[in-house]
């Protein structure tokens, strides 16, 4: 079980959080103009990376804020956390 | 007659405190401090149980948690019975009752022993190759296979004991209180670290604490005396917590560890009531120091499993710690110096040693010299090739090893004995290290795996790190600690060490025999009866990886998880396949380190604490009025209120009729309530609901449908505009939490520009819903100051008002189709408002109704229940609710998905009403709908989602989803039941008052 | 012909001390080119190769496996086999598999110990009851044996379940599929491997795929740690690692790979002789032939390839186990482990062609792939050999995520085992 450093509350047990899947999938601004394929891409297709993944978590049993986590999915080690809207770390 | 094999008293056993216990029905005695194993051995009992596959007699092999064979059933046929308990771990207490397992009728005479006779045709994997004929017979074979497998017996009664959990956060956790762990604990704690030291044993000091040899000294004191002083010192350190009988079971990532603290397993049963049996420690440590020591390896030779064959270190411990001789004619077989340590101890205790058989030829060792001085015969360069004695070893046959160690040569010598100690060197206990994700490396010199790459802030010290001897430990451990804990110095810099151990070892994984291997039984896994020849067979059949061999032969899969034999299995594979040990890898050491009781893992979360249950502020009233309850999510909701012995059907018919004829009252407090405020609240609702919200007037209510982004109906409810920038949303009871989560997600991540604030207020308000033609009369008396005229207070509107001095909100909304009001008031007033309604409503026969009647009433009106009439495959169009999907809005959650090629199909399943040909016949919810029952395969067009007998319509009504149902009005279809077919006609889903006259009546 | 396995051959070999058994499968080095290559040597991949050789006469084929065959989810699951699925497409798929299971030991001449001890699913609330009845009716009409049981019948079928009405989530009923049961997971992989090997299939272990070579819209071969291997058809059956392989071909899949955990108790004498599953409180349990209670836990909610899950999941599962079986409180957990399961949004698998010619995927089995092994292999072999799906797997194409024609089994089993 991880320890996650919530950008608002600090280090907390993983059990206080929920994962929300791949980050930086922006909801299309004009869905009606997308083809079925493009919409399916947004809706269902995922990178599902083995290695460094950018993903969303929410501090459900805490501040209830969503934020982003950079985690190595091959060993579950968290490399960074950053708030929604912030630029992802490049290194 | 049993013998007494107690030798010179040991200070670690209290011989003034005699304890009686039973084994296989007979009473024996031991002393306080004994384990069941030491007490049995003191009574000269070696034969404890029978092995898994061949039912061979087996005895105690070790003195610790690695024990494969000395396992027993405790207190059989009682509620505290427990299978597969290691005799080497359980401390005896007055009244302990243990019995042998996996034998019938008794451990001395076991019918299953016949398996040993059949063993030639039962090699590894034999069951994959047979029991296939006749083809349907596997279950019959399996019945017997299952019966003969399985070791002990499961309890059959609930557990009287209680368990609990405790969270511990510490700076440094030290696992293992042997000499390395003690040094680490003192060093960490004295330097200001909040330290926790745990050990699975009931005492501190590991194996050094009973070390009494002149050959091992620290600062000129015998090592045990030196360590004793250290232990006394650490007990005084304030920021050091010490827990004995505490076994670390699992080492997870991020230094999260689980440990079991055993609190009552060592005290008499009658003293255990109301005490906590185990405490599961959930430890989060900043740093972890693993000092778990090492396990002595056995040696692999023909018939190496007989009762009376033990690890040499175990014999030493039984003598030194417990004051017990394991035999009167002892022989030791070794490939290293450890057995001589044992021999010297035994000699000092006056225990007879017949001979030592050493695989090594020429070794210059002080220990050997001393042993020989004591006139103990040492056979150098020899090995044991066979043993005899069915229920107790009585003889070993030894031969000389060839130079290359591959063969035995020369004459065979027999030596009689009653106990054989074996020592194959030591294996670092790296289990927890690898569980944590650590990577091992193989050290060729002494053929051991040691920690290499640490995945978290942790270190392994002492013999679990491959530093086995006293001098290695005391020179390495302080240095390691200094670096790991960032210290300038430790108390252990200038120790004067005497350690006479010669580290040479002649490692032969499978000792050669004079017989061909096919005729021998060299056991590698003692519990599962896997032999070296099984491993070789597996390799011959193409199973090359250690994981394949393990699974094919079941090596390492017993209750000891192969703590003794796994290394030999690897060694034999590497030798046979010609691969290098280091490249072979190991099998994965999976948690727990030692088996962990389910009750311990679960702690207090049993029975009523299994899951919290949520009750409404009016719950007690429902209980007092004999309601039956239904679980909805975590809520207990009143289901119906049987009167005078009514069954559910009768109660629901009565409640439904009353609600339509006069007045009904429902506790609707469980519905989710979300307070929505902010200047963009209307826009927010536009985006989350399918319909438009901007034009909803203040004081008005509107029904909304929420979709998932995939276009499927997700939740529904009425939302009320309380003010310009203020709404209150209701959700389904089960959906409240997820709806809030979803709204927050969109708000924070997709639309952060919106000025909207969400607050869950579900628990803040009680909701009393009064419906029926007389509802106005009742509610207007409850709230006399409010103008209830239709002009002032029409359907789908709300009023802020007061009952007495208490503010409340009243909504005129309806889920039943009746004229109805919902009073929302601060929770703690809920019950009094309910009671007031009941009192005033008495003259109108106000009738409390539960969820079942609510479901019936809404079905009469064709209102859906999300989750019952929908199943995550239904769009609003499928529900024939096109009216609620705004065509004008540019976007809302799920909109795009409504226009995919499959979601626009005309023949999707759609919500319809169903009427049975026989109006008294009520359909079964879940029953399928078909048009042509003769077609093969039968085409299922849909299913019945809701079905009731309507007392108001005096007929059976049902809702269902039906392929192309929109265009099938009036069509006759069939509901095929197991034993009959029911004819139905497709109907409008609104069965009652389509014109909504009642709402405004 | 390999040595046939039988009691007779065991006795015969006993006389030569079992020295003369042949290899169950060879360990060849890869050839330069194959007619088809299956990536992934789990049960599904080996079964695919077996049926390609057996039914489609494609014998110049290889299975390449990164580690050891059967070392992934095949060897980590709780071995439950059933076919009582809700939707026609799923029922068709899983019952096709179940029918093959019924004769698989004889077909492979390898005892996979398929034990039809029945699988019971419990209902704990009124919606569970509706859902299970709906499923039972659908099963019956689809020719799948399934019956609905009331609480007393549940108790009768499995007496150790706590059916007291006073527990937190009382048992309100259940369904029973008697033809369902368990099998010996390792034996399935080994049996298929032996069978495929006998027909000439190369099973290449310790061979990791590093890349997929494409020529425009067609595949040309795979780059591996044992060099380049040429082929025109690639079937990917890589379970948790499907997305990793897809990324090599420049494809994205609707999958997330999540940790799934399971555990066994210490072995005891027979105490439960069926499989009981409960989705509502999340506990399912059976007993292996060795005597261990085999208990499945749930998935974590995050993507992970670490083969480790969180302790909370295990604890939650055991909470539920003790709620339903208070007698197991003093039983002990012997081993606990994790696997990586690839989950589709609709909890149904993909057995499909892709937009790249010659590249086929069989994935997304989530938590319940073991039971489908023979059927999945058979249908995937058909799809690869004919370059078009069999009618039983047509619904499980990858295009359903575009059209919206999903096979949503969430309702049938929030955790579909």
GROMACS .gro file of C-alpha atoms in nm, chain B residues 418-789:
model
  372
  509UNK     CA    1   1.809  -4.323   1.798
  510UNK     CA    2   1.863  -3.972   1.674
  511UNK     CA    3   2.039  -3.818   1.378
  512UNK     CA    4   2.124  -3.451   1.358
  513UNK     CA    5   2.190  -3.306   1.014
  514UNK     CA    6   2.361  -2.982   0.924
  515UNK     CA    7   2.390  -2.864   0.567
  516UNK     CA    8   2.507  -2.514   0.648
  517UNK     CA    9   2.289  -2.207   0.672
  518UNK     CA   10   2.040  -2.025   0.451
  519UNK     CA   11   1.982  -1.655   0.518
  520UNK     CA   12   1.615  -1.587   0.596
  521UNK     CA   13   1.562  -1.343   0.309
  522UNK     CA   14   1.188  -1.405   0.279
  523UNK     CA   15   1.077  -1.065   0.404
  524UNK     CA   16   1.346  -0.889   0.205
  525UNK     CA   17   1.226  -1.044  -0.120
  526UNK     CA   18   0.861  -0.985  -0.031
  527UNK     CA   19   0.944  -0.616  -0.013
  528UNK     CA   20   1.067  -0.631  -0.371
  529UNK     CA   21   1.436  -0.675  -0.291
  530UNK     CA   22   1.665  -0.848  -0.538
  531UNK     CA   23   1.902  -1.122  -0.427
  532UNK     CA   24   2.245  -1.221  -0.543
  533UNK     CA   25   2.407  -1.561  -0.521
  534UNK     CA   26   2.732  -1.599  -0.327
  535UNK     CA   27   2.924  -1.886  -0.478
  536UNK     CA   28   3.170  -1.948  -0.192
  537UNK     CA   29   2.910  -2.082   0.043
  538UNK     CA   30   2.617  -2.121  -0.199
  539UNK     CA   31   2.377  -1.873  -0.044
  540UNK     CA   32   2.144  -1.605  -0.171
  541UNK     CA   33   2.196  -1.273   0.002
  542UNK     CA   34   2.028  -0.931  -0.029
  543UNK     CA   35   2.163  -0.719  -0.310
  544UNK     CA   36   1.930  -0.438  -0.418
  545UNK     CA   37   1.701  -0.276  -0.164
  546UNK     CA   38   1.375  -0.133  -0.299
  547UNK     CA   39   1.302   0.092  -0.001
  548UNK     CA   40   1.475   0.246   0.299
  549UNK     CA   41   1.583  -0.077   0.464
  550UNK     CA   42   1.883  -0.291   0.539
  551UNK     CA   43   1.945  -0.655   0.626
  552UNK     CA   44   2.198  -0.734   0.896
  553UNK     CA   45   2.351  -1.038   1.058
  554UNK     CA   46   2.304  -1.389   0.929
  555UNK     CA   47   2.005  -1.297   0.710
  556UNK     CA   48   2.260  -1.090   0.523
  557UNK     CA   49   2.501  -1.382   0.498
  558UNK     CA   50   2.719  -1.286   0.795
  559UNK     CA   51   2.695  -1.609   0.990
  560UNK     CA   52   2.974  -1.613   1.244
  561UNK     CA   53   3.007  -1.410   1.560
  562UNK     CA   54   3.315  -1.226   1.436
  563UNK     CA   55   3.152  -1.140   1.103
  564UNK     CA   56   2.840  -1.014   1.272
  565UNK     CA   57   3.018  -0.800   1.525
  566UNK     CA   58   3.253  -0.649   1.272
  567UNK     CA   59   2.993  -0.583   1.001
  568UNK     CA   60   2.672  -0.494   1.182
  569UNK     CA   61   2.797  -0.180   1.365
  570UNK     CA   62   2.947  -0.045   1.042
  571UNK     CA   63   2.628  -0.107   0.850
  572UNK     CA   64   2.420   0.060   1.120
  573UNK     CA   65   2.641   0.366   1.128
  574UNK     CA   66   2.587   0.423   0.762
  575UNK     CA   67   2.219   0.333   0.757
  576UNK     CA   68   2.128   0.548   1.058
  577UNK     CA   69   2.373   0.831   0.980
  578UNK     CA   70   2.572   0.793   1.298
  579UNK     CA   71   2.925   0.894   1.385
  580UNK     CA   72   2.986   0.599   1.611
  581UNK     CA   73   2.823   0.309   1.787
  582UNK     CA   74   2.885   0.134   2.119
  583UNK     CA   75   3.029  -0.163   1.935
  584UNK     CA   76   3.351  -0.034   1.784
  585UNK     CA   77   3.627  -0.203   1.983
  586UNK     CA   78   3.491  -0.537   2.084
  587UNK     CA   79   3.725  -0.824   2.140
  588UNK     CA   80   3.582  -1.128   1.967
  589UNK     CA   81   3.669  -1.492   1.997
  590UNK     CA   82   3.509  -1.709   1.734
  591UNK     CA   83   3.648  -2.050   1.656
  592UNK     CA   84   3.422  -2.130   1.366
  593UNK     CA   85   3.590  -2.255   1.050
  594UNK     CA   86   3.380  -2.143   0.758
  595UNK     CA   87   3.468  -2.425   0.521
  596UNK     CA   88   3.176  -2.621   0.385
  597UNK     CA   89   3.146  -2.906   0.140
  598UNK     CA   90   2.818  -2.830  -0.027
  599UNK     CA   91   2.660  -3.129  -0.201
  600UNK     CA   92   2.294  -3.064  -0.273
  601UNK     CA   93   2.204  -3.428  -0.323
  602UNK     CA   94   2.433  -3.663  -0.142
  603UNK     CA   95   2.531  -3.966  -0.351
  604UNK     CA   96   2.402  -4.311  -0.274
  605UNK     CA   97   2.521  -4.661  -0.350
  606UNK     CA   98   2.180  -4.731  -0.502
  607UNK     CA   99   2.043  -4.587  -0.823
  608UNK     CA  100   1.833  -4.286  -0.746
  609UNK     CA  101   1.515  -4.457  -0.863
  610UNK     CA  102   1.540  -4.693  -0.568
  611UNK     CA  103   1.590  -4.420  -0.308
  612UNK     CA  104   1.372  -4.171  -0.128
  613UNK     CA  105   1.577  -3.859  -0.066
  614UNK     CA  106   1.316  -3.609   0.052
  615UNK     CA  107   1.350  -3.244  -0.039
  616UNK     CA  108   1.008  -3.130   0.075
  617UNK     CA  109   0.936  -3.323   0.392
  618UNK     CA  110   0.573  -3.226   0.426
  619UNK     CA  111   0.463  -3.277   0.067
  620UNK     CA  112   0.679  -3.584   0.010
  621UNK     CA  113   0.867  -3.441  -0.286
  622UNK     CA  114   1.197  -3.620  -0.341
  623UNK     CA  115   1.511  -3.541  -0.535
  624UNK     CA  116   1.410  -3.802  -0.789
  625UNK     CA  117   1.079  -3.621  -0.839
  626UNK     CA  118   1.275  -3.308  -0.921
  627UNK     CA  119   1.493  -3.498  -1.162
  628UNK     CA  120   1.187  -3.654  -1.322
  629UNK     CA  121   1.033  -3.312  -1.370
  630UNK     CA  122   1.350  -3.189  -1.539
  631UNK     CA  123   1.356  -3.498  -1.759
  632UNK     CA  124   1.003  -3.423  -1.867
  633UNK     CA  125   1.094  -3.073  -1.976
  634UNK     CA  126   0.997  -2.872  -1.670
  635UNK     CA  127   1.298  -2.648  -1.655
  636UNK     CA  128   1.215  -2.342  -1.451
  637UNK     CA  129   1.212  -2.354  -1.075
  638UNK     CA  130   0.846  -2.242  -1.082
  639UNK     CA  131   0.754  -2.535  -1.309
  640UNK     CA  132   0.944  -2.784  -1.098
  641UNK     CA  133   0.788  -2.648  -0.783
  642UNK     CA  134   0.439  -2.677  -0.922
  643UNK     CA  135   0.492  -3.016  -1.086
  644UNK     CA  136   0.647  -3.174  -0.778
  645UNK     CA  137   0.470  -2.955  -0.514
  646UNK     CA  138   0.812  -2.882  -0.362
  647UNK     CA  139   0.789  -2.588  -0.128
  648UNK     CA  140   0.412  -2.573  -0.128
  649UNK     CA  141   0.344  -2.714   0.217
  650UNK     CA  142   0.256  -2.519   0.530
  651UNK     CA  143   0.628  -2.449   0.580
  652UNK     CA  144   0.647  -2.308   0.226
  653UNK     CA  145   0.972  -2.493   0.170
  654UNK     CA  146   1.181  -2.309   0.426
  655UNK     CA  147   1.405  -2.613   0.460
  656UNK     CA  148   1.420  -2.769   0.118
  657UNK     CA  149   1.379  -2.494  -0.142
  658UNK     CA  150   1.752  -2.429  -0.168
  659UNK     CA  151   1.821  -2.798  -0.228
  660UNK     CA  152   1.554  -2.808  -0.495
  661UNK     CA  153   1.730  -2.520  -0.669
  662UNK     CA  154   2.066  -2.685  -0.621
  663UNK     CA  155   1.951  -3.016  -0.765
  664UNK     CA  156   1.794  -2.837  -1.062
  665UNK     CA  157   2.110  -2.643  -1.125
  666UNK     CA  158   2.330  -2.951  -1.101
  667UNK     CA  159   2.103  -3.166  -1.312
  668UNK     CA  160   2.037  -2.904  -1.578
  669UNK     CA  161   2.392  -2.770  -1.572
  670UNK     CA  162   2.279  -2.415  -1.510
  671UNK     CA  163   2.424  -2.168  -1.266
  672UNK     CA  164   2.244  -2.113  -0.937
  673UNK     CA  165   2.266  -1.738  -0.966
  674UNK     CA  166   2.100  -1.742  -1.305
  675UNK     CA  167   1.829  -1.982  -1.206
  676UNK     CA  168   1.659  -1.734  -0.978
  677UNK     CA  169   1.451  -1.837  -0.683
  678UNK     CA  170   1.083  -1.904  -0.649
  679UNK     CA  171   0.889  -1.606  -0.527
  680UNK     CA  172   0.862  -1.587  -0.149
  681UNK     CA  173   0.502  -1.491  -0.102
  682UNK     CA  174   0.349  -1.345   0.209
  683UNK     CA  175   0.281  -1.437   0.478
  684UNK     CA  176   0.615  -1.551   0.621
  685UNK     CA  177   0.433  -1.787   0.853
  686UNK     CA  178   0.062  -1.864   0.810
  687UNK     CA  179  -0.166  -1.593   0.941
  688UNK     CA  180  -0.504  -1.663   1.099
  689UNK     CA  181  -0.799  -1.523   0.900
  690UNK     CA  182  -0.946  -1.386   1.221
  691UNK     CA  183  -0.628  -1.189   1.281
  692UNK     CA  184  -0.644  -1.033   0.937
  693UNK     CA  185  -1.009  -0.942   0.984
  694UNK     CA  186  -0.973  -0.808   1.338
  695UNK     CA  187  -1.287  -0.652   1.479
  696UNK     CA  188  -1.465  -0.629   1.146
  697UNK     CA  189  -1.685  -0.930   1.207
  698UNK     CA  190  -2.051  -0.973   1.286
  699UNK     CA  191  -2.224  -0.641   1.333
  700UNK     CA  192  -1.901  -0.458   1.250
  701UNK     CA  193  -1.867  -0.628   0.912
  702UNK     CA  194  -1.998  -0.313   0.747
  703UNK     CA  195  -2.139   0.001   0.904
  704UNK     CA  196  -2.510   0.028   0.867
  705UNK     CA  197  -2.671   0.359   0.806
  706UNK     CA  198  -3.007   0.433   0.960
  707UNK     CA  199  -3.233   0.729   0.911
  708UNK     CA  200  -3.330   0.964   1.194
  709UNK     CA  201  -3.669   0.793   1.189
  710UNK     CA  202  -3.524   0.441   1.207
  711UNK     CA  203  -3.626   0.378   1.567
  712UNK     CA  204  -3.988   0.450   1.486
  713UNK     CA  205  -3.981   0.191   1.209
  714UNK     CA  206  -3.830  -0.061   1.448
  715UNK     CA  207  -4.090   0.011   1.713
  716UNK     CA  208  -4.362  -0.031   1.455
  717UNK     CA  209  -4.233  -0.370   1.348
  718UNK     CA  210  -4.113  -0.278   1.003
  719UNK     CA  211  -3.925  -0.534   0.800
  720UNK     CA  212  -3.607  -0.386   0.658
  721UNK     CA  213  -3.435  -0.401   0.325
  722UNK     CA  214  -3.064  -0.336   0.266
  723UNK     CA  215  -3.019  -0.058   0.013
  724UNK     CA  216  -2.652   0.020  -0.021
  725UNK     CA  217  -2.537   0.057   0.338
  726UNK     CA  218  -2.881   0.179   0.444
  727UNK     CA  219  -3.145  -0.014   0.627
  728UNK     CA  220  -3.472   0.099   0.473
  729UNK     CA  221  -3.818   0.011   0.598
  730UNK     CA  222  -3.941  -0.244   0.343
  731UNK     CA  223  -4.301  -0.292   0.466
  732UNK     CA  224  -4.492  -0.279   0.792
  733UNK     CA  225  -4.676  -0.608   0.847
  734UNK     CA  226  -4.978  -0.579   1.072
  735UNK     CA  227  -5.149  -0.860   1.259
  736UNK     CA  228  -4.941  -1.134   1.104
  737UNK     CA  229  -4.971  -1.010   0.747
  738UNK     CA  230  -4.733  -1.146   0.491
  739UNK     CA  231  -4.548  -0.910   0.262
  740UNK     CA  232  -4.802  -0.931  -0.015
  741UNK     CA  233  -5.094  -0.844   0.212
  742UNK     CA  234  -4.908  -0.561   0.382
  743UNK     CA  235  -4.804  -0.409   0.052
  744UNK     CA  236  -5.155  -0.434  -0.091
  745UNK     CA  237  -5.295  -0.259   0.216
  746UNK     CA  238  -5.026   0.011   0.216
  747UNK     CA  239  -5.064   0.078  -0.157
  748UNK     CA  240  -5.437   0.106  -0.139
  749UNK     CA  241  -5.426   0.341   0.157
  750UNK     CA  242  -5.177   0.569  -0.016
  751UNK     CA  243  -5.400   0.603  -0.319
  752UNK     CA  244  -5.729   0.618  -0.132
  753UNK     CA  245  -5.635   0.852   0.148
  754UNK     CA  246  -5.280   0.906   0.270
  755UNK     CA  247  -4.948   0.728   0.294
  756UNK     CA  248  -4.623   0.828   0.458
  757UNK     CA  249  -4.271   0.726   0.355
  758UNK     CA  250  -3.930   0.784   0.510
  759UNK     CA  251  -3.732   0.918   0.213
  760UNK     CA  252  -3.433   1.035   0.416
  761UNK     CA  253  -3.194   0.797   0.244
  762UNK     CA  254  -3.212   0.973  -0.090
  763UNK     CA  255  -2.883   1.144  -0.167
  764UNK     CA  256  -2.888   1.521  -0.126
  765UNK     CA  257  -2.626   1.749  -0.275
  766UNK     CA  258  -2.625   2.120  -0.209
  767UNK     CA  259  -2.508   2.309  -0.518
  768UNK     CA  260  -2.414   2.676  -0.501
  769UNK     CA  261  -2.227   2.926  -0.716
  770UNK     CA  262  -2.282   3.165  -0.999
  771UNK     CA  263  -2.242   2.887  -1.253
  772UNK     CA  264  -2.471   2.640  -1.078
  773UNK     CA  265  -2.730   2.648  -1.358
  774UNK     CA  266  -2.469   2.598  -1.625
  775UNK     CA  267  -2.325   2.312  -1.426
  776UNK     CA  268  -2.663   2.139  -1.412
  777UNK     CA  269  -2.703   2.195  -1.785
  778UNK     CA  270  -2.385   1.999  -1.838
  779UNK     CA  271  -2.456   1.712  -1.603
  780UNK     CA  272  -2.826   1.652  -1.673
  781UNK     CA  273  -2.975   1.568  -2.010
  782UNK     CA  274  -3.241   1.840  -1.984
  783UNK     CA  275  -3.214   2.220  -1.964
  784UNK     CA  276  -3.198   2.404  -1.631
  785UNK     CA  277  -3.126   2.768  -1.699
  786UNK     CA  278  -3.490   2.863  -1.719
  787UNK     CA  279  -3.605   2.683  -1.405
  788UNK     CA  280  -3.763   2.947  -1.186
  789UNK     CA  281  -3.653   2.994  -0.828
  790UNK     CA  282  -3.877   2.787  -0.606
  791UNK     CA  283  -3.941   2.525  -0.872
  792UNK     CA  284  -3.840   2.162  -0.891
  793UNK     CA  285  -3.745   1.956  -1.192
  794UNK     CA  286  -3.675   1.590  -1.255
  795UNK     CA  287  -3.335   1.522  -1.408
  796UNK     CA  288  -3.165   1.226  -1.569
  797UNK     CA  289  -2.789   1.189  -1.553
  798UNK     CA  290  -2.591   0.979  -1.799
  799UNK     CA  291  -2.251   0.829  -1.804
  800UNK     CA  292  -2.020   0.953  -2.074
  801UNK     CA  293  -2.111   0.632  -2.261
  802UNK     CA  294  -2.469   0.757  -2.289
  803UNK     CA  295  -2.621   0.512  -2.045
  804UNK     CA  296  -2.852   0.622  -1.764
  805UNK     CA  297  -2.654   0.665  -1.445
  806UNK     CA  298  -2.879   0.831  -1.189
  807UNK     CA  299  -3.195   1.036  -1.155
  808UNK     CA  300  -3.370   1.260  -0.910
  809UNK     CA  301  -3.546   1.588  -0.850
  810UNK     CA  302  -3.343   1.905  -0.822
  811UNK     CA  303  -3.490   2.220  -0.673
  812UNK     CA  304  -3.384   2.577  -0.737
  813UNK     CA  305  -3.361   2.731  -0.394
  814UNK     CA  306  -3.220   3.063  -0.513
  815UNK     CA  307  -3.058   3.235  -0.805
  816UNK     CA  308  -2.732   3.050  -0.748
  817UNK     CA  309  -2.847   2.774  -0.520
  818UNK     CA  310  -2.989   2.429  -0.593
  819UNK     CA  311  -3.047   2.113  -0.399
  820UNK     CA  312  -3.008   1.794  -0.597
  821UNK     CA  313  -3.147   1.458  -0.493
  822UNK     CA  314  -2.995   1.133  -0.611
  823UNK     CA  315  -3.086   0.769  -0.575
  824UNK     CA  316  -3.013   0.616  -0.235
  825UNK     CA  317  -2.742   0.385  -0.365
  826UNK     CA  318  -2.592   0.639  -0.603
  827UNK     CA  319  -2.542   0.931  -0.365
  828UNK     CA  320  -2.171   0.889  -0.304
  829UNK     CA  321  -2.072   0.805  -0.659
  830UNK     CA  322  -2.280   1.088  -0.804
  831UNK     CA  323  -2.108   1.339  -0.576
  832UNK     CA  324  -1.771   1.192  -0.671
  833UNK     CA  325  -1.850   1.216  -1.039
  834UNK     CA  326  -1.972   1.575  -1.014
  835UNK     CA  327  -1.661   1.677  -0.822
  836UNK     CA  328  -1.443   1.505  -1.080
  837UNK     CA  329  -1.596   1.699  -1.371
  838UNK     CA  330  -1.596   2.022  -1.177
  839UNK     CA  331  -1.233   2.000  -1.072
  840UNK     CA  332  -1.079   1.844  -1.377
  841UNK     CA  333  -1.287   1.933  -1.683
  842UNK     CA  334  -1.463   2.255  -1.586
  843UNK     CA  335  -1.247   2.426  -1.325
  844UNK     CA  336  -1.363   2.758  -1.471
  845UNK     CA  337  -1.714   2.706  -1.330
  846UNK     CA  338  -1.797   2.879  -1.003
  847UNK     CA  339  -1.976   2.594  -0.832
  848UNK     CA  340  -1.955   2.443  -0.484
  849UNK     CA  341  -2.086   2.099  -0.393
  850UNK     CA  342  -2.171   1.977  -0.047
  851UNK     CA  343  -2.319   1.645   0.049
  852UNK     CA  344  -2.609   1.707   0.287
  853UNK     CA  345  -2.768   1.363   0.279
  854UNK     CA  346  -2.726   1.310   0.651
  855UNK     CA  347  -2.821   1.665   0.743
  856UNK     CA  348  -3.186   1.636   0.654
  857UNK     CA  349  -3.461   1.392   0.730
  858UNK     CA  350  -3.719   1.361   0.454
  859UNK     CA  351  -4.079   1.276   0.533
  860UNK     CA  352  -4.293   1.215   0.227
  861UNK     CA  353  -4.671   1.231   0.264
  862UNK     CA  354  -4.882   1.134  -0.035
  863UNK     CA  355  -5.242   1.065  -0.128
  864UNK     CA  356  -5.561   1.261  -0.181
  865UNK     CA  357  -5.559   1.368   0.184
  866UNK     CA  358  -5.195   1.462   0.201
  867UNK     CA  359  -5.265   1.833   0.176
  868UNK     CA  360  -5.506   1.816   0.468
  869UNK     CA  361  -5.245   1.652   0.681
  870UNK     CA  362  -4.940   1.854   0.587
  871UNK     CA  363  -5.125   2.183   0.608
  872UNK     CA  364  -5.207   2.101   0.970
  873UNK     CA  365  -4.846   2.007   1.042
  874UNK     CA  366  -4.741   2.343   0.895
  875UNK     CA  367  -5.040   2.568   0.964
  876UNK     CA  368  -4.869   2.891   0.862
  877UNK     CA  369  -4.808   2.793   0.503
  878UNK     CA  370  -5.049   2.866   0.219
  879UNK     CA  371  -5.109   2.527   0.055
  880UNK     CA  372  -5.333   2.653  -0.223
   0.00000   0.00000   0.00000
